[in-house]
């Protein structure tokens, strides 16, 4: 049985205790809400997107330490990034959570069982940097660092909590889709 | 006759299992209960020795399967004091039972502006079917509010019931443990010409139940919360009510006659049981009912009141203001469902910490989101009891709660 120290790293608790980029943004920023219908967690994303770039982002909602710290770290990681970079980062993060990638940077390899297995192996080996290369293919990939986010890799050992960790990312993707549609 | 509850756990094979070398502390019976050997054996016996389709074959095996199902139906009827076993309709679960009722009775009896009264402590299964009728038929849904202590606020009941055609309220809240005055509500409903439905999902498994004494016209409950298997629930209704309801699902078993021009329906209970039923599960539920009857539902209730009192007292003594337990504080007026808030630890995190000690509790909104909004939270951690629990389980819960301090103790929001 994995120990809780794999899950509740100090940096995660720090983001939970002191969430970054907490608040709201007025229109024209997009606002999207994400819910986890199983546990009731909620995430609100305010993303101000100008010329394919996230120029500002604020986060709201309430939930467990994993969902809220992931949201806080995500907001730091994506601020100032281009949409393509954010989609890449999302794929990388989901790969770390052993979820096959899709979207702009996905490859057929990323959907394969081997890629997932490799992601899991990399996650347990503790090298988050390798995961993106393994699953999304190294070519044409922007150089993106997972930074604090790699602290969440222990979540993969607690499969029930993976949906907590990815809730904010899916909610951000919806905001991006909304911006792209308008 | 006094019952030795210390031997009950031995009847449940799952408690022979250890996880990481430690016993399982199962405190999630409000979600689903564990199953005694008697239930497992009854289902196994059907598949090994009596497996055949029911209501069809003329051969010996089929007759035996029929007898087993009939016996289970009679047992369930006896268990809730139903006047006739034909009033026991087997469904997939309590949710399907409520949907059957809402669809069949609702479509036949409700129209634009007709009023259905529910309460703010209902499970989604007693909310969403009525929302659906609001959308499809334009009915009006009214909500009985709650008091601060988590009980129904009936101070304005007359106004709420004005024009009501149906009152549908849970007999025991799955979040607060509150036991509601079903008889009083039924009498008030009948006084204005409405009918009364009770959601017995958390009540029937724990409290001696007699539908006639409760005064209700219909009730739903589910097998898997009362030591029976998943996949079988019950809609009970009076013969008068069920006879007047149109069928829900069409197909085999529910017909008397089918021609190219149309069909006629079978008698109760078959009218509402289209297709091959969940034979093994029905038999398993019958065995669960007999197991509970053997202990005696008065004894079950007494055991759980005493254990709830112990939990309320010991958790409060140990944690003081660091713990909040929602719902009525008087054990005799509530069930063994304890929604806990411990310090500032999020329920999802709390259940993860408790899991390290194999303490199984439910974290979430318990399918009662309107109630969660009222309580100002989006989830709680809920410990819930059944016959196999004892004081050692409560002590294990308390010990595990304390270990949450190791991780979240310094949070200090």
Coordinates of C-alpha atoms in Angstrom, one line a residue:
Chain A
X1 CA 0.0 0.0 0.0
X2 CA 1.4 3.4 -1.0
X3 CA 2.1 5.7 2.0
X4 CA 0.3 9.0 2.3
X5 CA 3.7 10.7 2.1
X6 CA 3.6 9.9 -1.6
X7 CA 0.3 11.9 -1.9
X8 CA 0.5 14.8 0.6
X9 CA 3.8 16.4 -0.3
X10 CA 4.7 19.6 1.5
X11 CA 4.5 21.6 -1.7
X12 CA 0.9 20.3 -2.3
X13 CA -0.2 21.3 1.1
X14 CA 1.4 24.7 0.6
X15 CA -0.6 25.3 -2.5
X16 CA -3.7 24.0 -0.7
X17 CA -3.0 26.3 2.2
X18 CA -2.1 29.3 0.1
X19 CA -3.7 29.0 -3.3
X20 CA -2.1 31.1 -6.0
X21 CA -4.1 33.2 -8.5
X22 CA -7.2 32.8 -6.4
X23 CA -10.1 35.1 -7.4
X24 CA -12.2 36.2 -10.4
X25 CA -11.7 38.0 -13.7
X26 CA -14.3 40.2 -15.4
X27 CA -15.4 39.6 -19.0
X28 CA -14.0 39.4 -21.6
X29 CA -12.2 36.6 -19.6
X30 CA -13.9 33.2 -20.1
X31 CA -15.4 31.6 -17.1
X32 CA -15.9 27.8 -16.9
X33 CA -17.0 25.6 -14.1
X34 CA -15.9 22.0 -13.5
X35 CA -17.6 19.6 -11.2
X36 CA -16.7 16.2 -9.9
X37 CA -20.1 14.6 -9.5
X38 CA -18.8 11.9 -7.3
X39 CA -17.3 13.9 -4.5
X40 CA -18.7 17.4 -5.1
X41 CA -15.5 19.2 -5.8
X42 CA -15.8 22.2 -7.9
X43 CA -13.4 24.4 -9.9
X44 CA -14.0 27.7 -11.5
X45 CA -11.5 28.9 -14.1
X46 CA -11.4 32.6 -15.3
X47 CA -9.0 32.7 -18.3
X48 CA -8.3 35.9 -20.2
X49 CA -7.0 34.7 -23.6
X50 CA -5.7 37.3 -26.1
X51 CA -4.1 36.2 -29.4
X52 CA -3.7 32.6 -28.4
X53 CA -2.1 33.5 -25.2
X54 CA -3.4 33.1 -21.6
X55 CA -2.6 36.6 -20.4
X56 CA -4.2 36.2 -17.0
X57 CA -5.9 33.4 -15.1
X58 CA -7.8 33.2 -11.8
X59 CA -9.2 30.2 -10.0
X60 CA -12.2 29.7 -7.7
X61 CA -14.2 26.8 -6.3
X62 CA -13.7 24.5 -3.4
X63 CA -12.6 20.9 -2.9
X64 CA -10.0 18.6 -1.5
X65 CA -6.3 19.3 -1.2
X66 CA -5.5 17.5 -4.4
X67 CA -8.0 19.3 -6.6
X68 CA -7.3 22.7 -5.2
X69 CA -3.5 22.4 -5.2
X70 CA -3.5 21.1 -8.7
X71 CA -5.6 24.1 -9.7
X72 CA -3.2 26.5 -8.0
X73 CA -0.1 24.9 -9.6
X74 CA -1.8 24.8 -12.9
X75 CA -2.6 28.5 -12.8
X76 CA 1.0 29.3 -12.2
X77 CA 2.2 27.0 -14.9
X78 CA -0.1 28.2 -17.7
X79 CA -0.1 32.0 -17.1
X80 CA 1.6 33.7 -20.0
X81 CA 1.7 30.4 -22.1
X82 CA 0.3 30.0 -25.6
X83 CA -2.7 27.8 -26.2
X84 CA -0.5 25.2 -27.9
X85 CA 1.8 25.2 -25.0
X86 CA -1.1 24.8 -22.5
X87 CA -2.5 21.9 -24.5
X88 CA 0.9 20.3 -24.5
X89 CA 1.3 20.8 -20.8
X90 CA -2.2 19.4 -20.2
X91 CA -1.2 16.3 -22.2
X92 CA 2.0 16.0 -20.2
X93 CA 0.2 16.4 -16.9
X94 CA -2.5 13.9 -17.9
X95 CA 0.3 11.5 -19.0
X96 CA 1.8 11.9 -15.6
X97 CA -1.7 10.9 -14.3
X98 CA -1.5 7.9 -16.7
X99 CA -4.3 9.3 -18.9
X100 CA -3.6 9.0 -22.7
X101 CA -3.1 12.3 -24.4
X102 CA -5.2 13.8 -27.1
X103 CA -5.5 17.1 -28.9
X104 CA -2.9 19.1 -30.8
X105 CA 0.2 17.3 -29.5
X106 CA -1.1 13.8 -29.3
X107 CA 0.3 10.9 -31.3
X108 CA -1.1 7.5 -31.9
X109 CA 1.5 6.2 -29.6
X110 CA 0.1 8.2 -26.8
X111 CA -3.2 6.3 -27.0
X112 CA -1.5 2.9 -26.7
X113 CA -1.4 0.8 -23.7
X114 CA 2.4 0.7 -23.8
X115 CA 2.5 4.5 -23.5
X116 CA 0.3 4.4 -20.4
X117 CA 2.4 1.7 -18.9
X118 CA 5.5 3.7 -19.7
X119 CA 3.9 6.7 -18.1
X120 CA 3.1 4.8 -15.0
X121 CA 6.6 3.3 -14.9
X122 CA 8.1 6.8 -15.3
X123 CA 5.8 8.1 -12.6
X124 CA 6.9 5.5 -10.1
X125 CA 10.5 6.0 -11.2
X126 CA 10.0 9.6 -10.2
X127 CA 11.0 11.3 -13.4
X128 CA 8.2 13.4 -14.6
X129 CA 10.4 15.0 -17.3
X130 CA 10.6 11.7 -19.2
X131 CA 6.9 11.2 -19.3
X132 CA 6.1 13.8 -21.8
X133 CA 8.8 12.5 -24.2
X134 CA 7.5 9.0 -23.7
X135 CA 3.9 9.6 -24.5
X136 CA 3.7 12.6 -26.7
X137 CA 6.8 12.1 -28.9
X138 CA 9.8 14.4 -28.5
X139 CA 9.5 16.1 -31.9
X140 CA 8.0 19.6 -32.2
X141 CA 7.4 19.7 -28.4
X142 CA 7.9 23.0 -26.7
X143 CA 10.3 22.8 -23.8
X144 CA 7.9 22.9 -20.9
X145 CA 8.8 22.2 -17.3
X146 CA 6.3 20.6 -15.0
X147 CA 7.8 22.5 -12.1
X148 CA 5.8 22.2 -8.9
X149 CA 3.3 20.1 -10.7
X150 CA 5.6 17.1 -10.6
X151 CA 4.9 16.9 -6.9
X152 CA 1.5 15.6 -7.9
X153 CA 2.9 12.5 -9.6
X154 CA 2.3 10.4 -6.4
X155 CA -1.5 10.8 -7.1
X156 CA -1.2 8.1 -9.7
X157 CA -0.7 5.6 -6.9
X158 CA -4.1 6.5 -5.6
X159 CA -6.3 6.0 -8.7
X160 CA -9.5 7.3 -7.0
X161 CA -7.8 10.7 -6.7
X162 CA -6.7 11.1 -10.3
X163 CA -9.9 12.8 -11.2
X164 CA -9.4 15.3 -8.4
X165 CA -6.0 16.2 -9.9
X166 CA -7.2 16.6 -13.5
X167 CA -10.5 18.5 -12.7
X168 CA -8.9 22.0 -13.1
X169 CA -7.1 21.0 -16.3
X170 CA -10.3 19.8 -18.0
X171 CA -12.0 23.0 -16.8
X172 CA -9.3 25.1 -18.3
X173 CA -9.5 23.2 -21.6
X174 CA -13.2 24.1 -21.7
X175 CA -12.3 27.7 -21.2
X176 CA -9.9 27.4 -24.1
X177 CA -12.5 25.8 -26.3
X178 CA -14.9 28.6 -25.4
X179 CA -12.4 31.2 -26.4
X180 CA -11.5 29.4 -29.6
X181 CA -15.2 29.2 -30.5
X182 CA -15.9 32.9 -30.0
Chain B
X1 CA -34.5 -12.4 23.6
X2 CA -31.1 -10.7 24.1
X3 CA -28.8 -11.0 21.1
X4 CA -25.0 -11.4 21.4
X5 CA -23.9 -8.8 18.9
X6 CA -20.2 -9.6 19.5
X7 CA -20.7 -12.8 17.4
X8 CA -22.4 -11.1 14.4
X9 CA -19.2 -10.2 12.6
X10 CA -18.4 -13.9 12.3
X11 CA -21.5 -14.3 10.0
X12 CA -19.9 -12.0 7.4
X13 CA -17.1 -13.7 5.5
X14 CA -15.6 -10.3 4.3
X15 CA -14.5 -9.6 7.9
X16 CA -12.2 -12.6 7.7
X17 CA -10.2 -10.6 5.3
X18 CA -7.4 -8.3 6.3
X19 CA -5.9 -5.5 4.2
X20 CA -2.2 -4.9 4.8
X21 CA -2.3 -7.1 7.8
X22 CA -5.1 -5.2 9.5
X23 CA -8.8 -5.9 9.9
X24 CA -11.4 -4.0 7.9
X25 CA -13.4 -1.3 9.9
X26 CA -16.5 -1.0 7.7
X27 CA -18.4 2.2 8.4
X28 CA -20.1 2.7 5.0
X29 CA -23.3 0.7 5.3
X30 CA -25.3 3.7 4.3
X31 CA -23.8 3.3 0.9
X32 CA -24.0 -0.5 0.8
X33 CA -24.0 -3.2 3.5
X34 CA -21.9 -6.3 3.8
X35 CA -23.5 -9.7 3.2
X36 CA -23.8 -12.5 5.7
X37 CA -23.0 -16.1 4.7
X38 CA -26.7 -16.9 4.7
X39 CA -27.3 -14.5 1.8
X40 CA -24.2 -15.7 -0.2
X41 CA -25.3 -19.4 0.3
X42 CA -28.9 -18.8 -0.8
X43 CA -27.7 -17.2 -4.0
X44 CA -25.1 -19.9 -4.6
X45 CA -27.7 -22.6 -3.8
X46 CA -30.0 -21.2 -6.5
X47 CA -27.3 -21.2 -9.2
X48 CA -26.0 -24.6 -8.1
X49 CA -29.2 -26.5 -7.5
X50 CA -32.3 -24.7 -8.8
X51 CA -31.2 -22.5 -11.7
X52 CA -34.1 -22.0 -14.1
X53 CA -36.2 -19.2 -15.4
X54 CA -39.2 -18.3 -13.4
X55 CA -42.9 -17.9 -14.4
X56 CA -42.3 -20.0 -17.5
X57 CA -41.2 -23.6 -17.3
X58 CA -43.4 -26.5 -16.2
X59 CA -40.5 -28.7 -15.2
X60 CA -39.3 -29.5 -11.7
X61 CA -36.3 -27.0 -11.7
X62 CA -38.5 -24.2 -12.8
X63 CA -41.1 -24.9 -10.2
X64 CA -38.3 -24.9 -7.5
X65 CA -37.0 -21.5 -8.8
X66 CA -40.6 -20.2 -8.7
X67 CA -41.0 -21.3 -5.1
X68 CA -37.8 -19.7 -4.1
X69 CA -38.9 -16.3 -5.6
X70 CA -42.4 -16.6 -4.1
X71 CA -40.9 -17.3 -0.7
X72 CA -38.6 -14.3 -1.0
X73 CA -41.5 -12.1 -2.0
X74 CA -43.5 -13.3 0.9
X75 CA -40.6 -12.7 3.3
X76 CA -40.1 -9.1 2.1
X77 CA -43.9 -8.5 2.4
X78 CA -43.9 -9.8 6.0
X79 CA -40.8 -7.8 6.8
X80 CA -42.5 -4.5 6.0
X81 CA -46.0 -5.5 7.1
X82 CA -47.4 -5.4 3.6
X83 CA -50.9 -6.8 3.5
X84 CA -50.2 -8.8 0.3
X85 CA -47.0 -10.2 -1.2
X86 CA -48.4 -9.2 -4.6
X87 CA -47.8 -5.6 -3.6
X88 CA -44.0 -6.2 -3.6
X89 CA -42.6 -5.1 -7.0
X90 CA -39.0 -6.1 -7.5
X91 CA -36.9 -3.5 -9.3
X92 CA -33.1 -3.0 -10.0
X93 CA -32.7 -0.8 -6.9
X94 CA -34.5 2.0 -5.0
X95 CA -33.8 4.5 -7.6
X96 CA -35.5 2.4 -10.3
X97 CA -38.4 1.8 -7.9
X98 CA -38.9 5.6 -7.5
X99 CA -38.6 6.2 -11.2
X100 CA -41.1 3.4 -12.0
X101 CA -43.5 5.1 -9.6
X102 CA -42.8 8.6 -10.8
X103 CA -43.1 7.7 -14.4
X104 CA -46.2 5.4 -14.1
X105 CA -48.2 7.1 -11.4
X106 CA -46.9 10.6 -12.3
X107 CA -47.8 10.4 -16.0
X108 CA -51.2 9.0 -15.2
X109 CA -52.1 11.4 -12.4
X110 CA -50.1 14.6 -12.7
X111 CA -50.6 17.5 -15.0
X112 CA -49.8 21.2 -15.5
X113 CA -49.6 23.0 -12.1
X114 CA -50.2 19.8 -10.0
X115 CA -48.1 19.9 -6.8
X116 CA -45.6 17.4 -5.5
X117 CA -44.1 18.0 -2.1
X118 CA -40.7 16.7 -1.1
X119 CA -38.2 17.9 1.5
X120 CA -34.8 19.6 1.4
X121 CA -33.1 16.4 2.8
X122 CA -34.0 14.1 -0.1
X123 CA -31.7 11.8 -2.0
X124 CA -31.4 12.7 -5.7
X125 CA -33.5 9.6 -6.4
X126 CA -36.4 11.5 -4.8
X127 CA -35.7 14.8 -6.5
X128 CA -34.6 14.2 -10.1
X129 CA -37.7 12.1 -11.2
X130 CA -39.9 15.0 -10.1
X131 CA -37.7 17.5 -11.8
X132 CA -38.2 15.4 -14.9
X133 CA -41.9 15.7 -14.5
X134 CA -41.6 19.4 -14.0
X135 CA -40.0 19.5 -17.4
X136 CA -42.3 17.1 -19.2
X137 CA -45.7 17.8 -17.5
X138 CA -45.3 21.2 -15.9
X139 CA -45.8 20.0 -12.3
X140 CA -44.9 22.3 -9.4
X141 CA -42.3 20.9 -7.0
X142 CA -42.4 22.2 -3.4
X143 CA -39.8 21.7 -0.7
X144 CA -40.4 21.2 3.0
X145 CA -37.6 23.3 4.7
X146 CA -35.3 22.1 7.5
X147 CA -34.7 23.4 10.9
X148 CA -31.2 24.3 12.2
X149 CA -30.9 20.9 13.8
X150 CA -31.6 19.1 10.6
X151 CA -35.2 18.1 11.1
X152 CA -38.3 18.9 8.9
X153 CA -39.7 22.3 9.6
X154 CA -43.4 21.6 9.5
X155 CA -44.6 25.0 10.8
X156 CA -45.9 25.9 7.4
X157 CA -47.1 22.5 6.3
X158 CA -50.7 23.4 5.6
X159 CA -49.6 26.0 3.0
X160 CA -47.1 23.6 1.5
X161 CA -49.7 20.9 1.1
X162 CA -52.3 23.2 -0.4
X163 CA -53.2 21.6 -3.7
X164 CA -50.8 18.7 -3.3
X165 CA -51.3 15.4 -5.1
X166 CA -48.3 13.7 -3.7
X167 CA -46.0 14.0 -0.7
X168 CA -42.8 12.0 -1.1
X169 CA -40.3 12.2 1.8
X170 CA -37.5 10.1 3.1
X171 CA -38.1 8.1 6.3
X172 CA -34.5 8.6 7.3
X173 CA -32.0 11.1 5.9
X174 CA -29.0 9.4 4.3
X175 CA -26.8 12.4 5.4
X176 CA -28.2 13.6 8.7
X177 CA -29.7 10.4 10.1
X178 CA -32.9 12.3 10.8
X179 CA -36.0 10.1 11.2
X180 CA -39.0 11.9 9.8
X181 CA -42.6 11.9 11.1
X182 CA -43.9 9.8 8.2
X183 CA -47.2 9.0 9.9
X184 CA -47.9 12.7 10.6
X185 CA -47.0 13.6 7.0
X186 CA -49.2 10.7 5.6
X187 CA -52.2 11.9 7.7
X188 CA -51.7 15.5 6.5
X189 CA -51.3 14.3 2.9
X190 CA -54.5 12.3 3.1
X191 CA -56.4 15.1 4.6
X192 CA -55.9 17.2 1.5
X193 CA -56.5 14.2 -0.9
X194 CA -52.8 13.6 -1.7
X195 CA -51.1 10.3 -1.5
X196 CA -47.9 9.6 0.5
X197 CA -44.7 8.0 -0.7
X198 CA -41.8 7.2 1.7
X199 CA -38.2 6.6 0.7
X200 CA -37.3 3.8 3.1
X201 CA -33.8 3.1 1.7
X202 CA -32.1 4.0 5.0
X203 CA -35.0 3.2 7.3
X204 CA -36.2 -0.3 6.3
X205 CA -32.7 -1.9 6.9
X206 CA -32.5 -0.6 10.4
X207 CA -35.9 0.1 12.0
X208 CA -38.9 -2.2 12.5
X209 CA -41.2 -1.3 9.6
X210 CA -44.9 -1.6 9.1
X211 CA -46.2 0.2 6.1
X212 CA -49.8 0.1 7.4
X213 CA -48.8 1.7 10.7
X214 CA -46.7 4.3 8.8
X215 CA -49.9 5.1 6.9
X216 CA -48.1 5.4 3.6
X217 CA -49.5 4.5 0.2
X218 CA -46.2 3.6 -1.3
X219 CA -42.6 3.0 -0.2
X220 CA -39.3 2.3 -1.9
X221 CA -36.1 0.6 -0.6
X222 CA -33.2 -1.4 -1.8
X223 CA -31.7 -4.8 -1.0
X224 CA -28.0 -4.0 -0.9
X225 CA -28.3 -1.7 2.1
X226 CA -30.1 -4.4 4.1
X227 CA -27.5 -7.2 4.0
X228 CA -28.9 -8.3 0.6
X229 CA -27.2 -8.3 -2.8
X230 CA -27.0 -5.4 -5.3
X231 CA -29.3 -5.5 -8.2
X232 CA -32.6 -5.8 -6.4
X233 CA -34.8 -3.1 -5.0
X234 CA -38.5 -2.8 -4.0
X235 CA -41.4 -0.7 -4.8
X236 CA -44.3 -1.4 -2.4
X237 CA -47.7 0.1 -3.0
X238 CA -51.2 -0.6 -1.9
X239 CA -53.1 -2.9 -4.2
X240 CA -55.5 -0.1 -5.0
X241 CA -52.7 2.2 -6.0
X242 CA -50.7 -0.3 -8.0
X243 CA -53.8 -1.6 -9.8
X244 CA -54.6 1.9 -11.0
X245 CA -51.1 2.6 -12.3
X246 CA -50.3 1.9 -15.9
X247 CA -47.4 -0.5 -16.7
X248 CA -43.9 1.0 -16.9
X249 CA -41.7 -1.4 -19.0
X250 CA -43.4 -3.5 -21.6
X251 CA -42.4 -7.0 -22.6
X252 CA -42.5 -10.5 -21.3
X253 CA -44.1 -11.5 -18.0
X254 CA -46.1 -8.2 -17.7
X255 CA -48.7 -9.2 -20.2
X256 CA -51.9 -11.3 -20.0
X257 CA -52.5 -11.2 -23.8
X258 CA -50.7 -9.8 -26.8
X259 CA -52.2 -9.5 -30.3
X260 CA -51.3 -7.6 -33.4
X261 CA -53.7 -4.9 -32.2
X262 CA -52.5 -4.5 -28.6
X263 CA -52.0 -6.1 -25.2
X264 CA -53.6 -6.6 -21.8
X265 CA -51.6 -6.4 -18.6
X266 CA -50.9 -9.2 -16.2
X267 CA -51.9 -9.1 -12.5
X268 CA -49.8 -7.7 -9.7
X269 CA -46.9 -8.0 -9.2
X270 CA -46.0 -9.2 -12.7
X271 CA -47.6 -6.1 -14.3
X272 CA -44.5 -4.1 -13.2
X273 CA -41.9 -6.8 -13.7
X274 CA -41.2 -7.1 -17.4
X275 CA -38.6 -9.5 -18.6
X276 CA -36.5 -12.1 -16.8
X277 CA -36.1 -10.9 -13.2
X278 CA -32.9 -10.9 -11.1
X279 CA -33.8 -14.3 -9.6
X280 CA -30.7 -14.9 -7.6
X281 CA -30.8 -11.4 -6.1
X282 CA -34.4 -11.7 -5.1
X283 CA -33.6 -15.0 -3.4
X284 CA -30.6 -13.3 -1.7
X285 CA -32.8 -10.5 -0.5
X286 CA -35.3 -13.0 0.9
X287 CA -32.4 -14.6 2.8
X288 CA -31.2 -11.2 4.1
X289 CA -34.7 -10.5 5.4
X290 CA -34.8 -13.8 7.2
X291 CA -31.3 -13.1 8.7
X292 CA -32.5 -9.8 10.1
X293 CA -35.8 -11.3 11.3
X294 CA -33.8 -13.9 13.1
X295 CA -31.9 -11.2 15.0
X296 CA -35.1 -9.3 15.4
X297 CA -35.5 -5.8 14.1
X298 CA -36.2 -4.4 17.6
X299 CA -32.8 -5.7 18.6
X300 CA -31.2 -4.3 15.5
X301 CA -32.6 -0.9 16.2
X302 CA -31.6 -1.1 19.9
X303 CA -28.1 -2.1 19.0
X304 CA -27.7 0.8 16.6
X305 CA -29.2 3.4 18.9
X306 CA -26.8 2.3 21.6
X307 CA -23.8 2.3 19.2
X308 CA -24.8 5.7 17.8
X309 CA -25.0 7.1 21.4
X310 CA -21.5 5.7 22.0
X311 CA -20.2 7.3 18.8
X312 CA -21.7 10.7 19.5
X313 CA -20.5 10.6 23.1
X314 CA -17.0 9.3 22.6
X315 CA -16.1 11.4 19.5
X316 CA -17.3 14.5 21.3
X317 CA -15.4 13.6 24.4
X318 CA -12.2 13.0 22.5
X319 CA -12.3 15.8 20.0
X320 CA -14.6 18.5 21.5
X321 CA -15.1 21.4 19.2
X322 CA -12.7 19.9 16.6
X323 CA -15.5 17.6 15.4
X324 CA -18.9 18.5 14.2
X325 CA -21.5 15.8 13.7
X326 CA -24.5 16.9 11.7
X327 CA -28.1 16.0 12.4
X328 CA -30.2 15.4 15.6
X329 CA -28.2 15.0 18.7
X330 CA -30.6 12.6 20.4
X331 CA -29.7 9.0 19.4
X332 CA -33.2 7.7 19.8
X333 CA -34.5 10.1 17.2
X334 CA -32.0 9.3 14.5
X335 CA -30.3 6.5 12.6
X336 CA -26.7 5.4 12.7
X337 CA -25.5 7.8 9.9
X338 CA -22.9 10.2 11.2
X339 CA -21.8 13.0 8.8
X340 CA -18.6 14.3 10.3
X341 CA -16.6 17.4 9.8
X342 CA -13.2 17.2 11.5
X343 CA -11.3 20.4 11.9
X344 CA -10.6 21.9 8.4
X345 CA -9.7 18.6 6.8
X346 CA -11.6 18.2 3.6
X347 CA -13.8 15.0 3.6
X348 CA -12.0 13.5 0.6
X349 CA -8.7 14.0 2.3
X350 CA -10.1 12.7 5.6
X351 CA -11.4 9.5 4.0
X352 CA -8.0 9.0 2.4
X353 CA -6.3 9.2 5.7
X354 CA -8.8 6.9 7.4
X355 CA -8.2 4.4 4.6
X356 CA -4.7 4.0 5.9
X357 CA -6.2 2.3 8.9
X358 CA -8.7 0.4 6.7
X359 CA -11.5 2.6 8.1
X360 CA -14.1 2.8 5.3
X361 CA -16.2 5.9 5.3
X362 CA -18.0 7.7 2.5
X363 CA -16.8 11.1 1.4
X364 CA -18.9 13.2 -0.9
X365 CA -22.3 14.9 -1.4
X366 CA -24.2 11.6 -0.7
X367 CA -26.4 12.3 -3.7
X368 CA -28.1 15.1 -1.7
X369 CA -26.8 18.2 -3.3
X370 CA -29.6 20.6 -2.3
X371 CA -29.0 19.5 1.3
X372 CA -25.3 20.1 1.0
X373 CA -26.0 23.6 -0.3
X374 CA -28.2 24.2 2.7
X375 CA -25.5 23.0 5.0
X376 CA -23.0 25.3 3.3
X377 CA -20.6 22.5 2.3
X378 CA -20.0 20.6 -0.9
X379 CA -19.3 17.3 0.8
X380 CA -19.1 15.5 4.2
X381 CA -17.4 12.4 5.5
X382 CA -20.0 9.9 6.6
X383 CA -19.6 7.0 9.0
X384 CA -22.7 4.7 8.9
X385 CA -23.5 1.6 11.0
X386 CA -25.1 -1.8 10.7
X387 CA -25.6 -4.8 12.8
X388 CA -22.0 -6.0 12.5
X389 CA -20.5 -2.8 13.9
X390 CA -19.4 -2.5 17.5
X391 CA -17.6 -0.1 19.8
X392 CA -14.2 -1.2 18.6
X393 CA -15.1 0.2 15.1
X394 CA -15.9 3.6 16.6
X395 CA -12.7 3.5 18.6
X396 CA -10.8 2.7 15.4
X397 CA -12.5 5.6 13.6
X398 CA -11.4 8.0 16.4
X399 CA -7.8 6.7 16.4
X400 CA -7.7 7.2 12.6
X401 CA -9.2 10.7 12.8
X402 CA -6.4 11.6 15.2
X403 CA -3.8 10.5 12.6
X404 CA -5.2 13.2 10.2
X405 CA -3.4 15.7 12.4
X406 CA -0.1 14.3 11.4
X407 CA -0.6 15.6 7.9
X408 CA -3.2 18.3 8.1
X409 CA -2.6 19.4 11.7
X410 CA -0.7 22.5 10.7
X411 CA -3.0 23.8 8.0
X412 CA -4.5 26.5 10.0
X413 CA -6.8 28.2 7.5

